[in-house]
Every structure is written in structure tokens, then in C-alpha cells.
Amino acid sequence: MLNQKVHQLLNEQINKEQYSAYLYLDIANFYDALDLDGYANYYMIQAQEERDHALLFMKYMQINNLK
């Protein structure tokens, strides 16, 4: 079982990762509107990376809360 403080900090980090993903998506849309596909693609990849981070933290919390 996770310590309450660790649980809170992990939740905060998940929120930061998701927020960053949304920012990267917004930047990707900006570059897409300018037909700068390379830049748009780069920021789409970054957004996915941030979502992956959030999912890893979530999975860690799920595994450790079952014990």
C-alpha cells in the first residue's frame, strides 16, 4: 500500500504529465494550421510521450495499491 503522501505526489505528477500533453497538442495544432507538418509531428510525438508517462505512473499506483 502506498503512503498517503506518495499517493498525493504521484497524483499531482500524473496531472502535470497530462497538462503537458495538452500543451503539446495545442502547439502541434498551431503548427499544423501553418502547414508546418514536421513541427506538428514533433509536438504530437511529445504529447504521446507525456501521456505515456502519466499511464506509467497510473499503472504503478494500481499495482502498489493492491498490496
PDB file of N, CA and C in Angstrom:
ATOM      1  N   MET A   1       0.844  -1.177   0.000  1.00  0.00           N
ATOM      2  CA  MET A   1       0.000   0.000   0.000  1.00  0.00           C
ATOM      3  C   MET A   1       0.893   1.245   0.000  1.00  0.00           C
ATOM      4  N   LEU A   2       0.532   2.204  -0.824  1.00  0.00           N
ATOM      5  CA  LEU A   2       1.321   3.435  -0.913  1.00  0.00           C
ATOM      6  C   LEU A   2       1.053   4.349   0.271  1.00  0.00           C
ATOM      7  N   ASN A   3       2.106   4.994   0.712  1.00  0.00           N
ATOM      8  CA  ASN A   3       1.991   6.044   1.713  1.00  0.00           C
ATOM      9  C   ASN A   3       1.097   7.151   1.158  1.00  0.00           C
ATOM     10  N   GLN A   4       0.275   7.769   2.015  1.00  0.00           N
ATOM     11  CA  GLN A   4      -0.669   8.800   1.569  1.00  0.00           C
ATOM     12  C   GLN A   4       0.041   9.966   0.875  1.00  0.00           C
ATOM     13  N   LYS A   5       1.196  10.381   1.401  1.00  0.00           N
ATOM     14  CA  LYS A   5       1.941  11.497   0.801  1.00  0.00           C
ATOM     15  C   LYS A   5       2.456  11.109  -0.593  1.00  0.00           C
ATOM     16  N   VAL A   6       2.964   9.903  -0.727  1.00  0.00           N
ATOM     17  CA  VAL A   6       3.445   9.415  -2.026  1.00  0.00           C
ATOM     18  C   VAL A   6       2.279   9.339  -3.011  1.00  0.00           C
ATOM     19  N   HIS A   7       1.154   8.856  -2.543  1.00  0.00           N
ATOM     20  CA  HIS A   7      -0.044   8.766  -3.377  1.00  0.00           C
ATOM     21  C   HIS A   7      -0.428  10.149  -3.898  1.00  0.00           C
ATOM     22  N   GLN A   8      -0.437  11.131  -3.020  1.00  0.00           N
ATOM     23  CA  GLN A   8      -0.775  12.507  -3.406  1.00  0.00           C
ATOM     24  C   GLN A   8       0.221  13.057  -4.419  1.00  0.00           C
ATOM     25  N   LEU A   9       1.508  12.851  -4.162  1.00  0.00           N
ATOM     26  CA  LEU A   9       2.538  13.358  -5.077  1.00  0.00           C
ATOM     27  C   LEU A   9       2.447  12.695  -6.450  1.00  0.00           C
ATOM     28  N   LEU A  10       2.163  11.407  -6.479  1.00  0.00           N
ATOM     29  CA  LEU A  10       2.018  10.723  -7.761  1.00  0.00           C
ATOM     30  C   LEU A  10       0.807  11.252  -8.528  1.00  0.00           C
ATOM     31  N   ASN A  11      -0.293  11.492  -7.822  1.00  0.00           N
ATOM     32  CA  ASN A  11      -1.466  12.077  -8.481  1.00  0.00           C
ATOM     33  C   ASN A  11      -1.148  13.447  -9.065  1.00  0.00           C
ATOM     34  N   GLU A  12      -0.413  14.247  -8.317  1.00  0.00           N
ATOM     35  CA  GLU A  12      -0.020  15.568  -8.819  1.00  0.00           C
ATOM     36  C   GLU A  12       0.850  15.438 -10.065  1.00  0.00           C
ATOM     37  N   GLN A  13       1.763  14.473 -10.055  1.00  0.00           N
ATOM     38  CA  GLN A  13       2.634  14.278 -11.217  1.00  0.00           C
ATOM     39  C   GLN A  13       1.839  13.819 -12.427  1.00  0.00           C
ATOM     40  N   ILE A  14       0.875  12.942 -12.222  1.00  0.00           N
ATOM     41  CA  ILE A  14       0.016  12.497 -13.322  1.00  0.00           C
ATOM     42  C   ILE A  14      -0.693  13.690 -13.940  1.00  0.00           C
ATOM     43  N   ASN A  15      -1.204  14.574 -13.103  1.00  0.00           N
ATOM     44  CA  ASN A  15      -1.874  15.776 -13.612  1.00  0.00           C
ATOM     45  C   ASN A  15      -0.919  16.659 -14.397  1.00  0.00           C
ATOM     46  N   LYS A  16       0.313  16.782 -13.938  1.00  0.00           N
ATOM     47  CA  LYS A  16       1.309  17.585 -14.659  1.00  0.00           C
ATOM     48  C   LYS A  16       1.644  16.971 -16.007  1.00  0.00           C
ATOM     49  N   GLU A  17       1.750  15.644 -16.028  1.00  0.00           N
ATOM     50  CA  GLU A  17       2.034  14.963 -17.295  1.00  0.00           C
ATOM     51  C   GLU A  17       0.895  15.169 -18.288  1.00  0.00           C
ATOM     52  N   GLN A  18      -0.334  15.047 -17.829  1.00  0.00           N
ATOM     53  CA  GLN A  18      -1.489  15.244 -18.710  1.00  0.00           C
ATOM     54  C   GLN A  18      -1.584  16.691 -19.179  1.00  0.00           C
ATOM     55  N   TYR A  19      -1.330  17.622 -18.282  1.00  0.00           N
ATOM     56  CA  TYR A  19      -1.344  19.041 -18.656  1.00  0.00           C
ATOM     57  C   TYR A  19      -0.300  19.317 -19.744  1.00  0.00           C
ATOM     58  N   SER A  20       0.887  18.759 -19.564  1.00  0.00           N
ATOM     59  CA  SER A  20       1.946  18.934 -20.567  1.00  0.00           C
ATOM     60  C   SER A  20       1.525  18.342 -21.908  1.00  0.00           C
ATOM     61  N   ALA A  21       0.865  17.201 -21.872  1.00  0.00           N
ATOM     62  CA  ALA A  21       0.391  16.579 -23.112  1.00  0.00           C
ATOM     63  C   ALA A  21      -0.579  17.503 -23.833  1.00  0.00           C
ATOM     64  N   TYR A  22      -1.494  18.120 -23.086  1.00  0.00           N
ATOM     65  CA  TYR A  22      -2.449  19.051 -23.701  1.00  0.00           C
ATOM     66  C   TYR A  22      -1.743  20.262 -24.298  1.00  0.00           C
ATOM     67  N   LEU A  23      -0.717  20.752 -23.612  1.00  0.00           N
ATOM     68  CA  LEU A  23       0.046  21.887 -24.155  1.00  0.00           C
ATOM     69  C   LEU A  23       0.725  21.505 -25.466  1.00  0.00           C
ATOM     70  N   TYR A  24       1.334  20.320 -25.477  1.00  0.00           N
ATOM     71  CA  TYR A  24       1.995  19.869 -26.697  1.00  0.00           C
ATOM     72  C   TYR A  24       0.989  19.684 -27.836  1.00  0.00           C
ATOM     73  N   LEU A  25      -0.191  19.193 -27.517  1.00  0.00           N
ATOM     74  CA  LEU A  25      -1.217  19.069 -28.552  1.00  0.00           C
ATOM     75  C   LEU A  25      -1.628  20.428 -29.105  1.00  0.00           C
ATOM     76  N   ASP A  26      -1.719  21.401 -28.233  1.00  0.00           N
ATOM     77  CA  ASP A  26      -2.066  22.749 -28.671  1.00  0.00           C
ATOM     78  C   ASP A  26      -0.986  23.314 -29.594  1.00  0.00           C
ATOM     79  N   ILE A  27       0.255  23.095 -29.229  1.00  0.00           N
ATOM     80  CA  ILE A  27       1.362  23.566 -30.075  1.00  0.00           C
ATOM     81  C   ILE A  27       1.353  22.826 -31.410  1.00  0.00           C
ATOM     82  N   ALA A  28       1.082  21.517 -31.371  1.00  0.00           N
ATOM     83  CA  ALA A  28       1.001  20.731 -32.612  1.00  0.00           C
ATOM     84  C   ALA A  28      -0.089  21.277 -33.518  1.00  0.00           C
ATOM     85  N   ASN A  29      -1.231  21.615 -32.950  1.00  0.00           N
ATOM     86  CA  ASN A  29      -2.326  22.180 -33.751  1.00  0.00           C
ATOM     87  C   ASN A  29      -1.942  23.530 -34.345  1.00  0.00           C
ATOM     88  N   PHE A  30      -1.213  24.328 -33.587  1.00  0.00           N
ATOM     89  CA  PHE A  30      -0.746  25.624 -34.080  1.00  0.00           C
ATOM     90  C   PHE A  30       0.125  25.435 -35.327  1.00  0.00           C
ATOM     91  N   TYR A  31       1.098  24.522 -35.230  1.00  0.00           N
ATOM     92  CA  TYR A  31       1.984  24.299 -36.368  1.00  0.00           C
ATOM     93  C   TYR A  31       1.257  23.631 -37.535  1.00  0.00           C
ATOM     94  N   ASP A  32       0.299  22.779 -37.222  1.00  0.00           N
ATOM     95  CA  ASP A  32      -0.482  22.152 -38.283  1.00  0.00           C
ATOM     96  C   ASP A  32      -1.262  23.198 -39.074  1.00  0.00           C
ATOM     97  N   ALA A  33      -1.804  24.177 -38.381  1.00  0.00           N
ATOM     98  CA  ALA A  33      -2.558  25.243 -39.051  1.00  0.00           C
ATOM     99  C   ALA A  33      -1.664  26.074 -39.972  1.00  0.00           C
ATOM    100  N   LEU A  34      -0.377  26.108 -39.660  1.00  0.00           N
ATOM    101  CA  LEU A  34       0.586  26.829 -40.505  1.00  0.00           C
ATOM    102  C   LEU A  34       1.193  25.934 -41.581  1.00  0.00           C
ATOM    103  N   ASP A  35       0.676  24.707 -41.701  1.00  0.00           N
ATOM    104  CA  ASP A  35       1.192  23.703 -42.639  1.00  0.00           C
ATOM    105  C   ASP A  35       2.669  23.386 -42.415  1.00  0.00           C
ATOM    106  N   LEU A  36       3.082  23.429 -41.159  1.00  0.00           N
ATOM    107  CA  LEU A  36       4.441  23.040 -40.787  1.00  0.00           C
ATOM    108  C   LEU A  36       4.365  21.636 -40.179  1.00  0.00           C
ATOM    109  N   ASP A  37       4.240  20.670 -41.097  1.00  0.00           N
ATOM    110  CA  ASP A  37       3.963  19.300 -40.691  1.00  0.00           C
ATOM    111  C   ASP A  37       5.056  18.679 -39.823  1.00  0.00           C
ATOM    112  N   GLY A  38       6.293  19.000 -40.093  1.00  0.00           N
ATOM    113  CA  GLY A  38       7.387  18.442 -39.301  1.00  0.00           C
ATOM    114  C   GLY A  38       7.314  18.879 -37.851  1.00  0.00           C
ATOM    115  N   TYR A  39       7.079  20.165 -37.647  1.00  0.00           N
ATOM    116  CA  TYR A  39       6.936  20.678 -36.280  1.00  0.00           C
ATOM    117  C   TYR A  39       5.699  20.101 -35.614  1.00  0.00           C
ATOM    118  N   ALA A  40       4.602  20.030 -36.344  1.00  0.00           N
ATOM    119  CA  ALA A  40       3.368  19.477 -35.795  1.00  0.00           C
ATOM    120  C   ALA A  40       3.584  18.030 -35.369  1.00  0.00           C
ATOM    121  N   ASN A  41       4.249  17.256 -36.203  1.00  0.00           N
ATOM    122  CA  ASN A  41       4.516  15.858 -35.880  1.00  0.00           C
ATOM    123  C   ASN A  41       5.395  15.735 -34.642  1.00  0.00           C
ATOM    124  N   TYR A  42       6.415  16.570 -34.543  1.00  0.00           N
ATOM    125  CA  TYR A  42       7.301  16.543 -33.383  1.00  0.00           C
ATOM    126  C   TYR A  42       6.509  16.741 -32.095  1.00  0.00           C
ATOM    127  N   TYR A  43       5.621  17.723 -32.081  1.00  0.00           N
ATOM    128  CA  TYR A  43       4.857  18.009 -30.871  1.00  0.00           C
ATOM    129  C   TYR A  43       3.783  16.954 -30.607  1.00  0.00           C
ATOM    130  N   MET A  44       3.293  16.298 -31.634  1.00  0.00           N
ATOM    131  CA  MET A  44       2.378  15.177 -31.432  1.00  0.00           C
ATOM    132  C   MET A  44       3.109  14.019 -30.734  1.00  0.00           C
ATOM    133  N   ILE A  45       4.332  13.791 -31.144  1.00  0.00           N
ATOM    134  CA  ILE A  45       5.141  12.743 -30.511  1.00  0.00           C
ATOM    135  C   ILE A  45       5.401  13.093 -29.050  1.00  0.00           C
ATOM    136  N   GLN A  46       5.710  14.360 -28.782  1.00  0.00           N
ATOM    137  CA  GLN A  46       5.952  14.788 -27.402  1.00  0.00           C
ATOM    138  C   GLN A  46       4.694  14.623 -26.548  1.00  0.00           C
ATOM    139  N   ALA A  47       3.549  14.938 -27.120  1.00  0.00           N
ATOM    140  CA  ALA A  47       2.283  14.778 -26.399  1.00  0.00           C
ATOM    141  C   ALA A  47       2.070  13.313 -26.031  1.00  0.00           C
ATOM    142  N   GLN A  48       2.336  12.418 -26.968  1.00  0.00           N
ATOM    143  CA  GLN A  48       2.185  10.993 -26.690  1.00  0.00           C
ATOM    144  C   GLN A  48       3.140  10.543 -25.594  1.00  0.00           C
ATOM    145  N   GLU A  49       4.347  11.066 -25.607  1.00  0.00           N
ATOM    146  CA  GLU A  49       5.319  10.714 -24.568  1.00  0.00           C
ATOM    147  C   GLU A  49       4.816  11.119 -23.180  1.00  0.00           C
ATOM    148  N   GLU A  50       4.229  12.304 -23.088  1.00  0.00           N
ATOM    149  CA  GLU A  50       3.691  12.762 -21.802  1.00  0.00           C
ATOM    150  C   GLU A  50       2.521  11.891 -21.354  1.00  0.00           C
ATOM    151  N   ARG A  51       1.659  11.501 -22.284  1.00  0.00           N
ATOM    152  CA  ARG A  51       0.555  10.605 -21.941  1.00  0.00           C
ATOM    153  C   ARG A  51       1.086   9.252 -21.465  1.00  0.00           C
ATOM    154  N   ASP A  52       2.140   8.773 -22.123  1.00  0.00           N
ATOM    155  CA  ASP A  52       2.757   7.513 -21.710  1.00  0.00           C
ATOM    156  C   ASP A  52       3.297   7.611 -20.285  1.00  0.00           C
ATOM    157  N   HIS A  53       3.922   8.749 -19.965  1.00  0.00           N
ATOM    158  CA  HIS A  53       4.421   8.945 -18.594  1.00  0.00           C
ATOM    159  C   HIS A  53       3.276   8.855 -17.597  1.00  0.00           C
ATOM    160  N   ALA A  54       2.186   9.536 -17.890  1.00  0.00           N
ATOM    161  CA  ALA A  54       1.031   9.531 -16.987  1.00  0.00           C
ATOM    162  C   ALA A  54       0.512   8.110 -16.797  1.00  0.00           C
ATOM    163  N   LEU A  55       0.434   7.357 -17.884  1.00  0.00           N
ATOM    164  CA  LEU A  55      -0.056   5.980 -17.791  1.00  0.00           C
ATOM    165  C   LEU A  55       0.876   5.094 -16.965  1.00  0.00           C
ATOM    166  N   LEU A  56       2.175   5.317 -17.084  1.00  0.00           N
ATOM    167  CA  LEU A  56       3.120   4.541 -16.283  1.00  0.00           C
ATOM    168  C   LEU A  56       2.944   4.823 -14.794  1.00  0.00           C
ATOM    169  N   PHE A  57       2.774   6.093 -14.449  1.00  0.00           N
ATOM    170  CA  PHE A  57       2.529   6.445 -13.047  1.00  0.00           C
ATOM    171  C   PHE A  57       1.217   5.825 -12.558  1.00  0.00           C
ATOM    172  N   MET A  58       0.198   5.867 -13.398  1.00  0.00           N
ATOM    173  CA  MET A  58      -1.088   5.293 -13.022  1.00  0.00           C
ATOM    174  C   MET A  58      -0.961   3.786 -12.795  1.00  0.00           C
ATOM    175  N   LYS A  59      -0.264   3.106 -13.681  1.00  0.00           N
ATOM    176  CA  LYS A  59      -0.074   1.660 -13.554  1.00  0.00           C
ATOM    177  C   LYS A  59       0.704   1.340 -12.280  1.00  0.00           C
ATOM    178  N   TYR A  60       1.717   2.142 -11.992  1.00  0.00           N
ATOM    179  CA  TYR A  60       2.495   1.953 -10.763  1.00  0.00           C
ATOM    180  C   TYR A  60       1.591   2.066  -9.537  1.00  0.00           C
ATOM    181  N   MET A  61       0.727   3.074  -9.540  1.00  0.00           N
ATOM    182  CA  MET A  61      -0.190   3.258  -8.412  1.00  0.00           C
ATOM    183  C   MET A  61      -1.167   2.091  -8.304  1.00  0.00           C
ATOM    184  N   GLN A  62      -1.653   1.602  -9.419  1.00  0.00           N
ATOM    185  CA  GLN A  62      -2.593   0.478  -9.389  1.00  0.00           C
ATOM    186  C   GLN A  62      -1.947  -0.766  -8.822  1.00  0.00           C
ATOM    187  N   ILE A  63      -0.738  -1.043  -9.251  1.00  0.00           N
ATOM    188  CA  ILE A  63      -0.024  -2.235  -8.778  1.00  0.00           C
ATOM    189  C   ILE A  63       0.265  -2.130  -7.284  1.00  0.00           C
ATOM    190  N   ASN A  64       0.720  -0.975  -6.848  1.00  0.00           N
ATOM    191  CA  ASN A  64       1.140  -0.828  -5.454  1.00  0.00           C
ATOM    192  C   ASN A  64      -0.013  -0.578  -4.491  1.00  0.00           C
ATOM    193  N   ASN A  65      -1.168  -0.237  -4.978  1.00  0.00           N
ATOM    194  CA  ASN A  65      -2.319  -0.082  -4.089  1.00  0.00           C
ATOM    195  C   ASN A  65      -3.019  -1.409  -3.828  1.00  0.00           C
ATOM    196  N   LEU A  66      -2.703  -2.415  -4.619  1.00  0.00           N
ATOM    197  CA  LEU A  66      -3.318  -3.729  -4.423  1.00  0.00           C
ATOM    198  C   LEU A  66      -2.627  -4.523  -3.311  1.00  0.00           C
ATOM    199  N   LYS A  67      -1.427  -4.116  -2.961  1.00  0.00           N
ATOM    200  CA  LYS A  67      -0.655  -4.862  -1.958  1.00  0.00           C
ATOM    201  C   LYS A  67      -1.043  -4.437  -0.560  1.00  0.00           C
TER     202      LYS A  67
END
